[in-house]
Short mmCIF file of C-alpha atoms in Angstrom, two decimals:
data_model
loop_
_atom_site.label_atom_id
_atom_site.label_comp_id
_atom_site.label_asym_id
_atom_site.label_seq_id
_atom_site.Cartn_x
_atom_site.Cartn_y
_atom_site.Cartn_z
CA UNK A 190 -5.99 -15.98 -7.05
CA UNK A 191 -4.30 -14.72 -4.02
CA UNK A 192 -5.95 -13.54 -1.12
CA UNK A 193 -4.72 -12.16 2.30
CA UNK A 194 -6.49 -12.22 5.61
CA UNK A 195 -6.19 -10.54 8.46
CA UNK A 196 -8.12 -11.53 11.49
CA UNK A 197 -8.09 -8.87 13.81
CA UNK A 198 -9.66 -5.17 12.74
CA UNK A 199 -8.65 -3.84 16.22
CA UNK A 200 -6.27 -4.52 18.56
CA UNK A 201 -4.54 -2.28 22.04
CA UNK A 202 -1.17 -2.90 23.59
CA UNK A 203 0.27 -1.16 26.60
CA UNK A 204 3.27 1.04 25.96
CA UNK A 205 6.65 -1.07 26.82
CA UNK A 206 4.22 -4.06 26.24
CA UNK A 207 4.63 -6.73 23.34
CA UNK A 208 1.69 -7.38 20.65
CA UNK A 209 1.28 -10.15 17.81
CA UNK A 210 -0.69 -8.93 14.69
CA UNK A 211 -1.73 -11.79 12.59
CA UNK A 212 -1.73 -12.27 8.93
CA UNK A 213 -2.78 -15.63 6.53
CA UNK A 214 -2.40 -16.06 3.12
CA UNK A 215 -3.49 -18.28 0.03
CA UNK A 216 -1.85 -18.94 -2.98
CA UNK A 217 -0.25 -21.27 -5.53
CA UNK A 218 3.01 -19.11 -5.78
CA UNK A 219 5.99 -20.58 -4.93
CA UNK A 220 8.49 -17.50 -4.98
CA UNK A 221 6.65 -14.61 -3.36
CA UNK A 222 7.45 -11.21 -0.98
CA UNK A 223 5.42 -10.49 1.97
CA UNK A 224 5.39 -7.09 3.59
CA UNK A 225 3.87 -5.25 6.66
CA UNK A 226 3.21 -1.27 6.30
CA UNK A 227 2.18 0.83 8.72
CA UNK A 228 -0.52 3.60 7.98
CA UNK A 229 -0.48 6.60 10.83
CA UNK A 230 -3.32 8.98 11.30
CA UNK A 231 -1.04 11.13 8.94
CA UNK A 232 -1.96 8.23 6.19
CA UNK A 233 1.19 8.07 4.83
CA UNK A 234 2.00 4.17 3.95
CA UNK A 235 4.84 3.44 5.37
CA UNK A 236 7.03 -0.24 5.22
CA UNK A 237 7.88 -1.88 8.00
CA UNK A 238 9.80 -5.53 7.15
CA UNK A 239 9.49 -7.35 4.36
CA UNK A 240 10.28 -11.27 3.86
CA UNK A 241 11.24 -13.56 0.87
CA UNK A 242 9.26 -16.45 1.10
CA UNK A 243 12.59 -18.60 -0.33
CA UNK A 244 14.42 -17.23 3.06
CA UNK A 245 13.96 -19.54 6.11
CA UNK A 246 15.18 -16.93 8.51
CA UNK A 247 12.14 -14.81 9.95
CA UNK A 248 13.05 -10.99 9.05
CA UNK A 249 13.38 -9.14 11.67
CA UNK A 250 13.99 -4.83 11.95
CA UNK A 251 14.94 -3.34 15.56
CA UNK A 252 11.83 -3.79 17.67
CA UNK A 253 9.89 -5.93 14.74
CA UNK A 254 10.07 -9.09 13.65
CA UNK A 255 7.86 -11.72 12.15
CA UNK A 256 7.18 -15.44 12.03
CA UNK A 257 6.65 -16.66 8.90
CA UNK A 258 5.03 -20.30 8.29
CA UNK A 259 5.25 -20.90 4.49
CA UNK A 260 3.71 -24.24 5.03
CA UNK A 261 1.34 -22.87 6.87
CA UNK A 262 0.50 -19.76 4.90
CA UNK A 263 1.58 -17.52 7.97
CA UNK A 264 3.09 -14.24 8.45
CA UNK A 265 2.76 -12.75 11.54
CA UNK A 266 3.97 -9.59 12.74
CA UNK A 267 5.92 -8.87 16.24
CA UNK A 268 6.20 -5.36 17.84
CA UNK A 269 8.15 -5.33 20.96
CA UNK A 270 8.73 -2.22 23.40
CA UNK A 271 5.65 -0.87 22.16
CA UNK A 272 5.75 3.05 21.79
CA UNK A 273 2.99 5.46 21.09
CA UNK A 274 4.21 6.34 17.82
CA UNK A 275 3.40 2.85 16.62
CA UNK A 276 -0.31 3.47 16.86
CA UNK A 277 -1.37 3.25 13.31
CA UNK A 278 -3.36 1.07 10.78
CA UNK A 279 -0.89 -1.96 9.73
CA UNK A 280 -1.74 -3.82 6.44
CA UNK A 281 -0.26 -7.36 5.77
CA UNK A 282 0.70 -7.18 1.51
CA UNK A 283 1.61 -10.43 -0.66
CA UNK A 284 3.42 -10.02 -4.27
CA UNK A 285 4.16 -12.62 -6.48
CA UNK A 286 7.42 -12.64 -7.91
CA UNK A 287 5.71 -13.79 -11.01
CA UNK A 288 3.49 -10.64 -10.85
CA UNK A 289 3.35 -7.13 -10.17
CA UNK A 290 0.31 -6.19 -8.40
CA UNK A 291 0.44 -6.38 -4.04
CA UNK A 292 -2.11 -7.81 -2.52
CA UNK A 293 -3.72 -5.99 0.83
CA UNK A 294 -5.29 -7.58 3.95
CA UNK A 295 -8.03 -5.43 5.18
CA UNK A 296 -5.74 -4.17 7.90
CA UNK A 297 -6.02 -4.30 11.59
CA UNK A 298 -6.03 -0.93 13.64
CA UNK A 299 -2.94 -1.18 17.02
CA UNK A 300 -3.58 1.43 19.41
CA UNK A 301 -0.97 1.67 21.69
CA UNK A 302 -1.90 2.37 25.29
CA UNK A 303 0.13 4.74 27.83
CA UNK B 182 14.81 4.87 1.53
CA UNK B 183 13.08 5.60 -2.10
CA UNK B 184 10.78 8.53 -2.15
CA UNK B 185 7.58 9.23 -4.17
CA UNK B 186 6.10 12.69 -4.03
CA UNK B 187 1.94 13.20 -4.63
CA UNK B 188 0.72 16.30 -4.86
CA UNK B 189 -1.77 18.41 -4.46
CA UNK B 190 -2.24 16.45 -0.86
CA UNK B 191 -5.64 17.83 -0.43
CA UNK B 192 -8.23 19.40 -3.31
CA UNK B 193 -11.68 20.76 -3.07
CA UNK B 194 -13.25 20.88 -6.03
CA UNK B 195 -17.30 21.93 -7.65
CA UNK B 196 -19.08 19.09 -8.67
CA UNK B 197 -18.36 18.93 -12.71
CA UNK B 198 -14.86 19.59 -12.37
CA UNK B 199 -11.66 17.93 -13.32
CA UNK B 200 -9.12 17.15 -11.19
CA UNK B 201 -5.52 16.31 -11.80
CA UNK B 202 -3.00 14.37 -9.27
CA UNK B 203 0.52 13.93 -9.90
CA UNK B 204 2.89 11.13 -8.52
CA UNK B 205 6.21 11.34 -9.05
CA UNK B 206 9.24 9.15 -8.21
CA UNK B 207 12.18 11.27 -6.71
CA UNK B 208 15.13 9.12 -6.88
CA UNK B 209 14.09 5.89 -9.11
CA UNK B 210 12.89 5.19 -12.66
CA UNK B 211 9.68 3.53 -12.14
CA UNK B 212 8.23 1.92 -15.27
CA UNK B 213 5.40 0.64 -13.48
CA UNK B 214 2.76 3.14 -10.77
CA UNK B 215 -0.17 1.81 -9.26
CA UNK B 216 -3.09 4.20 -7.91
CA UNK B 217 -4.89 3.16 -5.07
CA UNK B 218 -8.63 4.46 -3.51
CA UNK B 219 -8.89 3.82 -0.08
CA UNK B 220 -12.46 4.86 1.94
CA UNK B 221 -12.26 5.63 5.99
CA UNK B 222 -10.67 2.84 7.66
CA UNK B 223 -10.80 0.28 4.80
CA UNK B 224 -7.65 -1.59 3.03
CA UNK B 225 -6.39 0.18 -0.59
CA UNK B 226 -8.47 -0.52 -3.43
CA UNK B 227 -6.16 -1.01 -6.53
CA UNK B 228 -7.66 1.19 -9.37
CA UNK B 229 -5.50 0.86 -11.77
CA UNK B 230 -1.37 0.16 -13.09
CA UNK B 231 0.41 2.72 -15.05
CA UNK B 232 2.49 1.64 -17.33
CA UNK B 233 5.11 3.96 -19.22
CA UNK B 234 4.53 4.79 -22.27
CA UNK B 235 1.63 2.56 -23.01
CA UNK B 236 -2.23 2.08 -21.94
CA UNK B 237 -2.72 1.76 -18.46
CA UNK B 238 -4.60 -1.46 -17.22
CA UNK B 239 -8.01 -1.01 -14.90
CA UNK B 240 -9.29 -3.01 -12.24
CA UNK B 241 -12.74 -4.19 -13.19
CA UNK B 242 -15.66 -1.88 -12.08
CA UNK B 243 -13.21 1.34 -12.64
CA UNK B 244 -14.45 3.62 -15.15
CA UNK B 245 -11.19 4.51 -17.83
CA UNK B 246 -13.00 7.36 -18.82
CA UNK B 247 -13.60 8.65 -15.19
CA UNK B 248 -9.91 7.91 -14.23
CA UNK B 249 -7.84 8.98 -16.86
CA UNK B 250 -4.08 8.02 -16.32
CA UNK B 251 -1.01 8.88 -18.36
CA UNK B 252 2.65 7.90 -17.54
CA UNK B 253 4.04 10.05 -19.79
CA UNK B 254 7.85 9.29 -18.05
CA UNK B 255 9.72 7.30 -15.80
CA UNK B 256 9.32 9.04 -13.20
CA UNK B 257 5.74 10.72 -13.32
CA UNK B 258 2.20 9.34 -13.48
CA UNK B 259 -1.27 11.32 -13.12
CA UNK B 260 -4.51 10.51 -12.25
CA UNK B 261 -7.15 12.82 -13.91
CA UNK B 262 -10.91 12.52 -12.31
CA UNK B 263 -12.59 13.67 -14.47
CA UNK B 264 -15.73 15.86 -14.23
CA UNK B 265 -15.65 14.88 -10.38
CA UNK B 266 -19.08 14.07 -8.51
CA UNK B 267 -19.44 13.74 -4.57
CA UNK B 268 -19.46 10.36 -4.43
CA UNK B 269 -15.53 10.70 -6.15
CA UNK B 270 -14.88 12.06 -2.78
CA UNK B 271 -11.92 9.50 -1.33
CA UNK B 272 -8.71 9.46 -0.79
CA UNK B 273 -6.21 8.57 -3.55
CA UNK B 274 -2.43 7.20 -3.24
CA UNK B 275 -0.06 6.02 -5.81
CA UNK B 276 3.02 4.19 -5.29
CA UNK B 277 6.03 3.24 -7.35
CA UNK B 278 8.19 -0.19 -6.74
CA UNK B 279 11.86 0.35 -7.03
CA UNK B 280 12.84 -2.54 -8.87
CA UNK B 281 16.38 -1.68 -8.93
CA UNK B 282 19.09 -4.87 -8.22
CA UNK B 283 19.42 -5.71 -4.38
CA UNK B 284 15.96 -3.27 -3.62
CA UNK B 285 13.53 -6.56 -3.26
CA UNK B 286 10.67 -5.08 -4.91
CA UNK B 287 9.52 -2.51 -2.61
CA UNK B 288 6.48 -0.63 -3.06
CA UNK B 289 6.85 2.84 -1.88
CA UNK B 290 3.64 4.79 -1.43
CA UNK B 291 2.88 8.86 -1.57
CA UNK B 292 1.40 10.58 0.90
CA UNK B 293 -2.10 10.90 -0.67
CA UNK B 294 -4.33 13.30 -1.98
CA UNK B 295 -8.11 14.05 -0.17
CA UNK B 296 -10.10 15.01 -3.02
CA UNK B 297 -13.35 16.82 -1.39
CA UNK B 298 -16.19 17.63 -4.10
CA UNK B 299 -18.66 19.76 -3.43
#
C-alpha cells in the first residue's frame, strides 16, 4: 500500500522569505511520479512541480523546487521569494506508474505573512 | 496547461433530491475521471474512478447507489447524488489525467462543486 505523510498541518513564512514544506512517502514502487498542488481559498487544485522518481535531478519551476530523497522516501517542497498569492493549502500526491489512482498527504496549510 | 470544466460550482438542493455534476475535459480524451469528496480543511477523499464506457470502480465505504457515475464519453463524466441528505453536504471535485505522450501523467482537477442540502 502506499501512503504519504505530511508532517506539518500549518506553517507561516514572511513575504520575500524562503519556506520548506515537507513530504514522506512509503512504498514498494520502483517507477513512480510525485507531485505538489496548491489549493487557494478559491479551492481550485492547482499543480505546482512534479518529479519522476527515475530522474536524479530535483525538479525545479521558477521560484519552486524540491529535494527529492528516493532512498530516503523524501520529497520536499521549496518556495523561495515568498508572495502572498502563495498562501494556500499544498498537498504532497504519489502515483504509481504501475497504477492509476494518486495518493494525497493530508496537506499542510502556508500562510504567507506581509 | 489541460483544462477540466465542473459545473454547476455551487448547488442547493431539498433534502430528497437528486443532484447531477458534470466534469468535462476541454482539450484531452480522458478514458479515466476520478471524483474526489473533500470536508473543510481535510486532504481529497477518492470516491470513486470512472471509467469510459464501463462500470465505474468505488472506494470501499461509498455507496454505488448513492453516487451514481456514468462516463458516457471521453471527455465527460457525472456524478449523480442521489436523493441527497444533509450530511451529503461536501464539496466534490473530479479530475482527469492527460495521459497523452510527453504529458507525464498529470492529474488536472475542476474547480469543484459545493453541494448545500437543506
Amino acid at each position: 500500500a502506499q501512503t504519504v505523510t505530511q508532517s506539518q498541518p500549518e506553517m507561516s513564512v514572511q513575504e520575500a522569505e524562503t519556506v520548506t514544506l515537507s513530504c514522506t512517502y512509503d512504498t514498494s514502487e520502483s517507477n513512480y511520479y510525485l507531485f505538489w498542488y496548491k489549493q487557494p481559498p478559491s479551492r481550485q487544485m492547482i499543480l505546482v512541480i512534479r518529479q519522476e522518481a527515475y530522474k536524479q535531478q530535483n525538479a525545479t519551476e521558477n521560484r519552486f523546487s524540491v529535494n527529492f530523497q528516493k532512498a530516503a522516501k523524501s520529497f520536499s517542497l521549496k518556495i523561495s521569494d515568498s508572495q502572498l498569492g502563495d498562501t494556500a493549502m499544498y498537498f504532497c500526491a504519489f502515483l504509481p506508474n504501475t497504477g492509476n489512482q494518486f495518493y494525497f498527504g493530508t496537506g499542510t496549510s502556508l500562510t504567507v505573512i506581509p | 496547461g489541460a483544462v477540466v470544466s465542473q459545473h454547476p460550482s455551487w448547488v442547493i438542493c431539498k433534502s430528497g433530491t437528486s443532484v447531477k455534476i458534470e466534469c468535462r475535459s476541454l482539450d484531452f480524451q480522458a478514458t479515466t475521471m476520478f471524483w474526489y469528496r473533500q470536508f473543510p480543511k481535510q486532504s481529497l477523499m477518492l470516491m470513486a474512478t470512472s471509467n469510459e464506457g464501463s462500470k465505474a470502480t468505488y472506494e470501499q465505504g461509498v455507496e454505488k447507489d448513492k453516487f451514481l457515475i456514468n462516463h458516457a464519453s471521453l471527455t465527460l463524466s457525472t456524478l449523480t447524488v442521489t436523493s441527497a441528505h444533509p450530511e451529503d453536504s461536501s464539496f466534490y471535485i473530479c479530475s482527469a489525467r492527460d495521459m497523452g505522450p510527453g504529458v507525464g501523467n498529470i492529474q488536472y482537477f475542476g474547480a469543484g462543486t459545493r453541494l448545500s442540502v437543506l
